[in-house]
Amino acid sequence: GSGKIDNGGQQEIPSAEAEINVGDLILVAILPKGKDHGCDTTVVQLEIHERDGERRTWRVPEDVVNDFAGSANSGAWYFVAFQGAPPVTLSPPKLSTDEKEALERKKEELATLRKELSRPVPVAHGLQEGGVPESAHAGIHDVQVHIRGRYDRLGKQVPRRFPRVLAGENQPPITEGSGRLQLAQWIASPSNPLTARVMVNRLWQHHFGEGLVRTPNNFGKLGERPAHPELLDYLAHRFIQSGWSIKAMHRSIVLSAVYQQSSVPNPETLRADPENRLFDRMNRRRLEAEPLRDSLLTVAGELGCTLGGPAIRELDNHRRTLYLMTVRSDRSNYRMLFDAADPVGIVEKRTDSTVAPQALFLLNHPFVLAQAKTLVQRLNREGPSDDRGKIEWLYQLLYGRPPGEDEIKIGRAAIASASSGSDSTPEAWHQYCQVLLCANEFVYVD
């Protein structure tokens, strides 16, 4: 049978009988109307009934679509790529018990070999400076300015050197190489404090929400002055002395007294410094998109810490959010919802929004519901058996503190209300765990 389907519509194709012999191929073709369509999302409800013989029935939705992530019922359906000659037969072979066992052993051997092939291969980058052989740029030399960027309009020749606004007029000339090595050495030179100041300011901003300089991309005259210039210089000097160790700088900041302050403001300092520019208290910050997802996986005991590997597309994957694929044109994904950096441009500081879709995501998204359910399984496996002990275990895991008596009373009342009988049910604990995961104390850093 054949027919046409309008966009957004549906069409019932009349059933038909056909005589099928062993080796015959039934082809279902869905072709787009226009020439510019690159894909088709038509849903097919196809059933094939055998009139004689074993009177078998094959169904596309049940056999293929519902099991597409698995084997797609490979025992009944075969997916063939017609790149060369068509196959001789599509009928599954009749195998004896011994032959089936031998086939399974071969499949296991093949799976083992494929795992060995997927091991990372050591790679070394071999780079050297130089021009393009047999071209106008056969070697390294000073070049002429391209006026308005045009290759056919050349201006005066410009020597290789650092920007005069940064290095001054009296700088040694670059006579060997392209100047890239000299530029890298100048950027990372211990006598150049700018690089270290910018870096430690970014690290400070990561931990406190604001940097010592509130314009992290502008340390010039148009930028803001540092709130504590002596502290900025001290951290920059320590950063250089530690061998530019980012881990050591993180350790210094988080072990400091200023990092361990409470976010509860003092009334007197709140009046004097309402924007907390002097860091008299800790800034209350929401977890960024990546730590929030990783925290949900961590408390559920599902976070995979394997290093390296390809990017992942699915949000429900157990790998760290660091490996979540970034699609520049996609502005509707999870990371954009929780104010991740825009991949299209340079982001000096992430925005911090509080909107209803964020709460709706935590309440309704299948990923969050799945982590709450897995958290209940971990609770039953590792936690105490009584309700009070379970509540205390959850508070210690999620919030890092014991619950108060009022919180225990509220928790027991919520579990009792969600339970059908006198005993608490897994569904009641599932709902309670989800409430705790949605609470501000879990989502925010105080």
Short mmCIF file of C-alpha atoms in Angstrom, two decimals:
data_model
loop_
_atom_site.label_atom_id
_atom_site.label_comp_id
_atom_site.label_asym_id
_atom_site.label_seq_id
_atom_site.Cartn_x
_atom_site.Cartn_y
_atom_site.Cartn_z
CA GLY A 1 0.00 0.00 0.00
CA SER A 2 0.98 3.64 -0.32
CA GLY A 3 -0.33 7.06 0.68
CA LYS A 4 0.54 10.63 1.64
CA ILE A 5 0.64 12.17 5.11
CA ASP A 6 0.30 15.90 5.78
CA ASN A 7 2.61 17.57 8.28
CA GLY A 8 1.23 17.00 11.76
CA GLY A 9 -1.44 14.68 10.40
CA GLN A 10 -1.99 10.97 10.15
CA GLN A 11 -2.95 8.53 7.43
CA GLU A 12 -4.27 5.00 7.61
CA ILE A 13 -2.80 2.78 4.91
CA PRO A 14 -5.13 -0.10 3.96
CA SER A 15 -3.84 -3.54 4.85
CA ALA A 16 -2.86 -5.86 2.04
CA GLU A 17 -1.96 -9.50 1.58
CA ALA A 18 1.29 -10.57 -0.04
CA GLU A 19 2.90 -13.89 -0.76
CA ILE A 20 6.28 -13.98 0.97
CA ASN A 21 8.93 -16.62 0.40
CA VAL A 22 12.05 -17.34 2.39
CA GLY A 23 14.63 -14.67 1.59
CA ASP A 24 12.11 -12.03 0.48
CA LEU A 25 12.45 -8.51 1.86
CA ILE A 26 9.55 -6.33 3.06
CA LEU A 27 10.56 -2.69 2.58
CA VAL A 28 8.84 0.15 4.44
CA ALA A 29 9.84 3.53 2.95
CA ILE A 30 8.87 6.93 4.40
CA LEU A 31 9.96 9.75 2.10
CA PRO A 32 9.72 13.49 2.92
CA LYS A 33 7.66 15.68 0.62
CA GLY A 34 10.22 18.41 0.13
CA LYS A 35 13.74 18.13 -1.19
CA ASP A 36 15.29 20.02 1.75
CA HIS A 37 14.15 17.71 4.53
CA GLY A 38 17.07 16.01 6.23
CA CYS A 39 15.10 13.68 8.50
CA ASP A 40 11.63 12.36 9.18
CA THR A 41 9.93 11.76 12.52
CA THR A 42 6.86 9.90 11.29
CA VAL A 43 5.60 7.30 13.77
CA VAL A 44 4.76 3.99 12.08
CA GLN A 45 2.26 1.48 13.45
CA LEU A 46 3.04 -1.61 11.39
CA GLU A 47 1.95 -5.17 12.06
CA ILE A 48 2.75 -8.22 9.94
CA HIS A 49 0.60 -11.33 10.45
CA GLU A 50 1.47 -14.78 9.14
CA ARG A 51 -1.63 -16.43 7.65
CA ASP A 52 -0.24 -19.96 7.44
CA GLY A 53 2.41 -21.97 9.21
CA GLU A 54 3.17 -20.81 12.76
CA ARG A 55 0.80 -17.79 12.45
CA ARG A 56 3.37 -15.43 13.91
CA THR A 57 2.93 -11.67 14.36
CA TRP A 58 5.59 -8.96 14.13
CA ARG A 59 4.94 -5.43 15.48
CA VAL A 60 7.20 -2.43 14.86
CA PRO A 61 6.41 -0.37 18.02
CA GLU A 62 6.67 -3.23 20.50
CA ASP A 63 9.53 -5.10 18.85
CA VAL A 64 11.70 -2.20 17.71
CA VAL A 65 10.79 1.26 19.04
CA ASN A 66 10.28 0.28 22.68
CA ASP A 67 13.57 -1.61 22.70
CA PHE A 68 15.59 0.66 20.44
CA ALA A 69 18.22 1.46 23.10
CA GLY A 70 18.78 -2.27 23.59
CA SER A 71 19.00 -4.94 20.97
CA ALA A 72 15.83 -3.80 19.14
CA ASN A 73 14.69 -7.43 19.18
CA SER A 74 17.43 -8.50 16.80
CA GLY A 75 16.03 -12.01 16.79
CA ALA A 76 13.00 -10.87 14.79
CA TRP A 77 14.12 -7.75 12.90
CA TYR A 78 17.25 -7.12 10.87
CA PHE A 79 18.59 -3.67 10.02
CA VAL A 80 20.57 -3.76 6.81
CA ALA A 81 22.78 -1.01 5.34
CA PHE A 82 22.49 -1.27 1.52
CA GLN A 83 25.93 0.10 0.69
CA GLY A 84 26.94 -2.74 -1.59
CA ALA A 85 25.07 -5.67 -3.04
CA PRO A 86 21.73 -6.57 -1.38
CA PRO A 87 21.83 -9.44 1.10
CA VAL A 88 21.17 -12.95 -0.06
CA THR A 89 18.74 -13.70 2.78
CA LEU A 90 17.29 -12.06 5.86
CA SER A 91 15.91 -15.21 7.43
CA PRO A 92 17.50 -16.19 10.76
CA PRO A 93 19.43 -19.45 10.42
CA LYS A 94 18.20 -22.63 12.06
CA LEU A 95 20.84 -23.41 14.67
CA SER A 96 21.20 -26.40 16.93
CA THR A 97 21.82 -26.05 20.66
CA ASP A 98 25.56 -26.65 20.26
CA GLU A 99 25.75 -24.14 17.43
CA LYS A 100 23.92 -21.51 19.50
CA GLU A 101 26.33 -22.03 22.41
CA ALA A 102 29.29 -21.72 20.04
CA LEU A 103 27.79 -18.54 18.59
CA GLU A 104 27.39 -17.02 22.07
CA ARG A 105 31.03 -17.80 22.86
CA LYS A 106 32.11 -16.09 19.66
CA LYS A 107 30.00 -13.05 20.54
CA GLU A 108 31.69 -12.84 23.95
CA GLU A 109 35.12 -13.07 22.31
CA LEU A 110 34.13 -10.32 19.87
CA ALA A 111 32.93 -8.09 22.73
CA THR A 112 36.24 -8.63 24.56
CA LEU A 113 38.24 -7.72 21.46
CA ARG A 114 36.18 -4.57 20.91
CA LYS A 115 36.87 -3.44 24.48
CA GLU A 116 40.58 -3.90 23.90
CA LEU A 117 40.38 -1.84 20.72
CA SER A 118 38.72 1.03 22.59
CA ARG A 119 41.71 1.58 24.88
CA PRO A 120 43.23 5.05 24.44
CA VAL A 121 46.26 5.22 22.20
CA PRO A 122 49.15 7.41 23.47
CA VAL A 123 49.49 10.53 21.33
CA ALA A 124 52.36 13.01 21.16
CA HIS A 125 52.07 16.37 19.42
CA GLY A 126 55.04 17.21 17.26
CA LEU A 127 55.15 20.94 16.53
CA GLN A 128 57.74 23.18 14.96
CA GLU A 129 57.82 26.75 13.85
CA GLY A 130 58.15 27.64 10.23
CA GLY A 131 56.41 28.98 7.18
CA VAL A 132 54.62 27.29 4.33
CA PRO A 133 57.14 25.76 1.90
CA GLU A 134 57.10 27.05 -1.69
CA SER A 135 54.81 29.98 -0.85
CA ALA A 136 55.05 33.70 -0.22
CA HIS A 137 55.47 32.85 3.47
CA ALA A 138 58.22 30.27 3.13
CA GLY A 139 59.94 31.38 6.34
CA ILE A 140 59.41 33.40 9.50
CA HIS A 141 59.79 37.12 8.93
CA ASP A 142 58.18 40.44 9.73
CA VAL A 143 55.02 41.01 7.72
CA GLN A 144 53.15 43.97 6.35
CA VAL A 145 49.87 45.23 7.74
CA HIS A 146 46.82 44.06 5.81
CA ILE A 147 44.80 47.26 5.41
CA ARG A 148 41.18 46.66 6.44
CA GLY A 149 42.02 42.94 6.54
CA ARG A 150 42.50 42.66 2.77
CA TYR A 151 45.27 40.42 1.52
CA ASP A 152 45.80 42.54 -1.61
CA ARG A 153 46.20 45.88 0.23
CA LEU A 154 49.42 45.84 2.21
CA GLY A 155 50.78 48.63 4.37
CA LYS A 156 54.08 49.13 6.12
CA GLN A 157 56.06 46.30 7.61
CA VAL A 158 55.60 45.75 11.36
CA PRO A 159 58.37 44.15 13.44
CA ARG A 160 57.67 41.24 15.74
CA ARG A 161 57.33 42.58 19.28
CA PHE A 162 54.98 42.91 22.21
CA PRO A 163 52.29 45.61 22.31
CA ARG A 164 53.98 48.87 23.22
CA VAL A 165 51.19 49.80 25.63
CA LEU A 166 52.23 46.80 27.77
CA ALA A 167 55.96 46.41 27.15
CA GLY A 168 56.97 50.00 26.35
CA GLU A 169 59.14 51.36 23.58
CA ASN A 170 62.50 50.03 24.76
CA GLN A 171 62.07 46.29 24.33
CA PRO A 172 64.54 43.83 22.85
CA PRO A 173 63.80 42.90 19.23
CA ILE A 174 62.69 39.40 18.31
CA THR A 175 65.13 38.14 15.73
CA GLU A 176 64.53 34.38 15.87
CA GLY A 177 61.30 32.44 15.63
CA SER A 178 57.77 33.71 15.27
CA GLY A 179 57.64 35.37 18.68
CA ARG A 180 55.13 32.91 20.11
CA LEU A 181 57.67 31.43 22.51
CA GLN A 182 58.76 34.87 23.69
CA LEU A 183 55.12 35.88 24.17
CA ALA A 184 54.44 32.77 26.29
CA GLN A 185 57.56 33.41 28.36
CA TRP A 186 56.54 37.02 28.92
CA ILE A 187 52.96 36.09 29.92
CA ALA A 188 54.19 33.52 32.47
CA SER A 189 57.21 35.49 33.64
CA PRO A 190 57.55 35.90 37.44
CA SER A 191 58.34 39.56 36.80
CA ASN A 192 54.93 40.05 35.14
CA PRO A 193 52.34 40.34 37.94
CA LEU A 194 49.35 40.91 35.65
CA THR A 195 48.84 37.25 34.72
CA ALA A 196 48.95 36.07 38.33
CA ARG A 197 46.63 38.85 39.51
CA VAL A 198 44.03 38.03 36.86
CA MET A 199 44.18 34.31 37.63
CA VAL A 200 43.90 34.54 41.42
CA ASN A 201 41.07 37.04 41.02
CA ARG A 202 39.18 34.47 38.89
CA LEU A 203 39.77 31.80 41.54
CA TRP A 204 38.55 34.16 44.28
CA GLN A 205 35.46 34.95 42.21
CA HIS A 206 34.76 31.23 41.82
CA HIS A 207 34.65 30.73 45.59
CA PHE A 208 32.98 33.97 46.68
CA GLY A 209 30.75 34.86 43.74
CA GLU A 210 32.61 38.17 43.32
CA GLY A 211 36.28 38.86 42.70
CA LEU A 212 38.58 41.19 44.58
CA VAL A 213 38.36 43.12 41.30
CA ARG A 214 34.72 43.11 40.22
CA THR A 215 35.60 43.56 36.56
CA PRO A 216 37.58 40.35 35.97
CA ASN A 217 38.14 41.13 32.28
CA ASN A 218 39.30 44.69 32.86
CA PHE A 219 42.18 45.53 35.19
CA GLY A 220 42.78 48.84 33.44
CA LYS A 221 41.63 52.38 34.11
CA LEU A 222 38.06 51.64 33.00
CA GLY A 223 37.78 48.70 35.39
CA GLU A 224 37.05 48.76 39.10
CA ARG A 225 39.78 49.08 41.67
CA PRO A 226 40.46 46.01 43.85
CA ALA A 227 38.66 45.90 47.19
CA HIS A 228 41.86 44.72 48.92
CA PRO A 229 44.88 45.53 46.70
CA GLU A 230 47.39 44.19 49.25
CA LEU A 231 45.56 40.87 49.43
CA LEU A 232 45.47 40.64 45.63
CA ASP A 233 49.23 41.22 45.43
CA TYR A 234 49.87 38.72 48.23
CA LEU A 235 47.84 36.00 46.51
CA ALA A 236 49.49 36.73 43.15
CA HIS A 237 52.96 36.47 44.71
CA ARG A 238 52.04 33.24 46.49
CA PHE A 239 50.61 31.86 43.24
CA ILE A 240 53.90 32.48 41.42
CA GLN A 241 56.00 31.11 44.28
CA SER A 242 53.97 27.88 44.32
CA GLY A 243 54.87 27.22 40.70
CA TRP A 244 51.54 28.54 39.36
CA SER A 245 49.72 25.74 41.21
CA ILE A 246 45.97 26.24 40.94
CA LYS A 247 45.34 23.44 43.44
CA ALA A 248 47.56 25.13 46.03
CA MET A 249 45.70 28.42 45.54
CA HIS A 250 42.33 26.70 45.95
CA ARG A 251 43.62 25.16 49.19
CA SER A 252 44.82 28.52 50.51
CA ILE A 253 41.48 30.18 49.85
CA VAL A 254 39.19 27.49 51.27
CA LEU A 255 41.33 27.16 54.43
CA SER A 256 41.23 30.91 55.09
CA ALA A 257 39.10 32.52 57.79
CA VAL A 258 37.29 34.70 55.26
CA TYR A 259 36.04 31.65 53.35
CA GLN A 260 34.75 30.05 56.57
CA GLN A 261 32.60 33.05 57.52
CA SER A 262 28.85 32.75 57.82
CA SER A 263 26.57 34.31 55.22
CA VAL A 264 24.39 35.78 57.99
CA PRO A 265 25.08 39.55 57.90
CA ASN A 266 25.97 41.72 60.86
CA PRO A 267 23.46 44.61 61.08
CA GLU A 268 26.21 47.20 61.51
CA THR A 269 28.36 46.03 58.59
CA LEU A 270 25.24 45.46 56.48
CA ARG A 271 24.48 49.18 56.73
CA ALA A 272 28.08 50.16 56.02
CA ASP A 273 28.69 47.66 53.20
CA PRO A 274 25.36 46.38 51.80
CA GLU A 275 26.99 44.91 48.65
CA ASN A 276 29.65 43.10 50.71
CA ARG A 277 32.46 44.60 48.69
CA LEU A 278 34.89 44.17 51.58
CA PHE A 279 33.92 40.51 52.14
CA ASP A 280 32.85 40.97 55.74
CA ARG A 281 30.60 37.92 55.31
CA MET A 282 30.22 35.01 52.92
CA ASN A 283 28.10 35.55 49.84
CA ARG A 284 25.18 33.15 49.53
CA ARG A 285 25.53 31.38 46.18
CA ARG A 286 23.50 28.84 44.26
CA LEU A 287 25.34 25.83 42.95
CA GLU A 288 26.33 26.26 39.32
CA ALA A 289 24.82 23.98 36.69
CA GLU A 290 27.70 21.49 36.71
CA PRO A 291 28.12 21.10 40.51
CA LEU A 292 24.34 20.88 40.96
CA ARG A 293 23.96 17.90 38.64
CA ASP A 294 27.12 16.26 40.02
CA SER A 295 25.81 16.74 43.58
CA LEU A 296 22.54 15.00 42.71
CA LEU A 297 24.48 12.05 41.29
CA THR A 298 26.88 12.01 44.25
CA VAL A 299 24.30 11.79 47.03
CA ALA A 300 22.52 9.07 45.06
CA GLY A 301 25.82 7.17 44.83
CA GLU A 302 25.69 7.21 41.03
CA LEU A 303 28.44 9.64 40.00
CA GLY A 304 30.99 8.07 37.66
CA CYS A 305 34.49 9.49 38.16
CA THR A 306 36.17 7.93 35.13
CA LEU A 307 38.53 10.41 33.50
CA GLY A 308 38.59 11.10 29.78
CA GLY A 309 36.44 9.65 27.05
CA PRO A 310 33.92 11.02 24.57
CA ALA A 311 31.25 13.58 25.37
CA ILE A 312 27.79 12.45 26.46
CA ARG A 313 24.48 13.74 25.17
CA GLU A 314 22.02 12.30 27.70
CA LEU A 315 21.38 14.16 30.96
CA ASP A 316 20.64 10.89 32.78
CA ASN A 317 24.13 9.55 32.10
CA HIS A 318 26.17 8.94 35.26
CA ARG A 319 29.30 10.72 34.04
CA ARG A 320 30.33 14.11 35.40
CA THR A 321 28.68 17.14 33.84
CA LEU A 322 32.11 18.17 32.58
CA TYR A 323 31.60 15.58 29.82
CA LEU A 324 28.08 16.73 28.88
CA MET A 325 28.09 17.73 25.22
CA THR A 326 27.77 21.44 24.48
CA VAL A 327 25.68 22.41 21.45
CA ARG A 328 26.16 26.10 20.76
CA SER A 329 22.84 26.52 18.98
CA ASP A 330 20.84 24.82 21.75
CA ARG A 331 19.58 27.42 24.22
CA SER A 332 16.97 25.21 25.88
CA ASN A 333 19.10 22.60 27.63
CA TYR A 334 19.78 21.99 31.29
CA ARG A 335 22.95 24.06 31.55
CA MET A 336 21.36 27.14 30.05
CA LEU A 337 18.46 26.80 32.51
CA PHE A 338 20.88 27.03 35.44
CA ASP A 339 22.98 29.88 34.00
CA ALA A 340 25.92 27.99 32.55
CA ALA A 341 28.41 29.99 30.51
CA ASP A 342 27.25 30.88 27.02
CA PRO A 343 29.43 28.79 24.66
CA VAL A 344 29.10 31.36 21.88
CA GLY A 345 31.06 34.15 23.58
CA ILE A 346 33.61 34.92 26.29
CA VAL A 347 31.92 34.97 29.70
CA GLU A 348 33.81 36.76 32.47
CA LYS A 349 31.12 36.06 35.06
CA ARG A 350 28.04 33.87 34.90
CA THR A 351 24.63 35.37 35.47
CA ASP A 352 22.73 34.36 38.58
CA SER A 353 19.00 34.09 37.93
CA THR A 354 16.17 32.67 40.00
CA VAL A 355 13.23 31.69 37.79
CA ALA A 356 10.27 29.33 38.05
CA PRO A 357 11.52 26.79 35.44
CA GLN A 358 14.46 25.97 37.73
CA ALA A 359 12.11 24.89 40.52
CA LEU A 360 9.89 23.03 38.05
CA PHE A 361 12.94 21.14 36.77
CA LEU A 362 13.82 19.95 40.27
CA LEU A 363 10.21 18.97 40.95
CA ASN A 364 9.31 17.20 37.72
CA HIS A 365 12.29 16.24 35.58
CA PRO A 366 12.79 12.46 35.22
CA PHE A 367 16.50 12.84 35.99
CA VAL A 368 15.85 14.38 39.41
CA LEU A 369 13.07 11.88 40.16
CA ALA A 370 15.43 9.03 39.28
CA GLN A 371 18.14 10.36 41.63
CA ALA A 372 15.61 10.67 44.46
CA LYS A 373 14.55 7.07 43.89
CA THR A 374 18.16 5.88 43.82
CA LEU A 375 18.81 7.87 47.02
CA VAL A 376 16.04 5.87 48.72
CA GLN A 377 17.72 2.65 47.62
CA ARG A 378 21.01 3.88 49.07
CA LEU A 379 19.21 4.88 52.27
CA ASN A 380 17.76 1.38 52.66
CA ARG A 381 21.15 -0.14 51.92
CA GLU A 382 23.40 2.04 54.09
CA GLY A 383 21.14 3.89 56.53
CA PRO A 384 19.46 2.88 59.80
CA SER A 385 16.23 0.92 59.91
CA ASP A 386 14.09 3.30 62.01
CA ASP A 387 12.44 6.45 60.62
CA ARG A 388 14.24 8.86 62.94
CA GLY A 389 17.62 7.36 62.09
CA LYS A 390 16.87 7.56 58.37
CA ILE A 391 15.96 11.25 58.61
CA GLU A 392 19.15 11.98 60.55
CA TRP A 393 21.19 10.02 57.97
CA LEU A 394 19.66 11.99 55.08
CA TYR A 395 20.29 15.37 56.72
CA GLN A 396 23.91 14.47 57.41
CA LEU A 397 24.42 13.31 53.81
CA LEU A 398 22.60 16.15 52.03
CA TYR A 399 23.21 19.12 54.33
CA GLY A 400 26.25 18.10 56.38
CA ARG A 401 24.48 18.64 59.71
CA PRO A 402 22.09 16.82 62.06
CA PRO A 403 18.40 17.77 61.89
CA GLY A 404 16.63 19.66 64.65
CA GLU A 405 13.73 18.19 66.56
CA ASP A 406 11.25 20.29 64.58
CA GLU A 407 12.73 19.01 61.32
CA ILE A 408 12.50 15.41 62.50
CA LYS A 409 8.87 15.97 63.49
CA ILE A 410 8.08 17.51 60.09
CA GLY A 411 9.84 14.67 58.28
CA ARG A 412 7.98 11.94 60.17
CA ALA A 413 4.67 13.71 59.58
CA ALA A 414 5.40 14.01 55.84
CA ILE A 415 6.31 10.32 55.59
CA ALA A 416 3.23 9.27 57.54
CA SER A 417 1.01 11.45 55.36
CA ALA A 418 2.40 9.92 52.15
CA SER A 419 2.18 6.34 53.44
CA SER A 420 -0.92 4.27 52.79
CA GLY A 421 -0.82 2.33 56.06
CA SER A 422 0.80 2.45 59.45
CA ASP A 423 4.26 1.59 58.06
CA SER A 424 6.26 3.93 55.84
CA THR A 425 6.36 2.97 52.17
CA PRO A 426 9.16 3.35 49.59
CA GLU A 427 7.03 5.86 47.68
CA ALA A 428 6.72 8.01 50.81
CA TRP A 429 10.48 8.05 51.25
CA HIS A 430 10.86 8.81 47.54
CA GLN A 431 8.70 11.92 47.91
CA TYR A 432 10.51 12.96 51.09
CA CYS A 433 13.95 12.59 49.49
CA GLN A 434 12.85 14.65 46.51
CA VAL A 435 11.68 17.43 48.85
CA LEU A 436 15.08 17.45 50.56
CA LEU A 437 16.86 17.59 47.19
CA CYS A 438 14.73 20.56 46.11
CA ALA A 439 15.37 22.52 49.31
CA ASN A 440 17.45 25.71 49.17
CA GLU A 441 19.90 24.25 51.68
CA PHE A 442 20.94 21.64 49.12
CA VAL A 443 20.91 23.94 46.09
CA TYR A 444 22.64 26.92 47.77
CA VAL A 445 26.03 27.32 49.44
CA ASP A 446 25.65 29.35 52.64
#
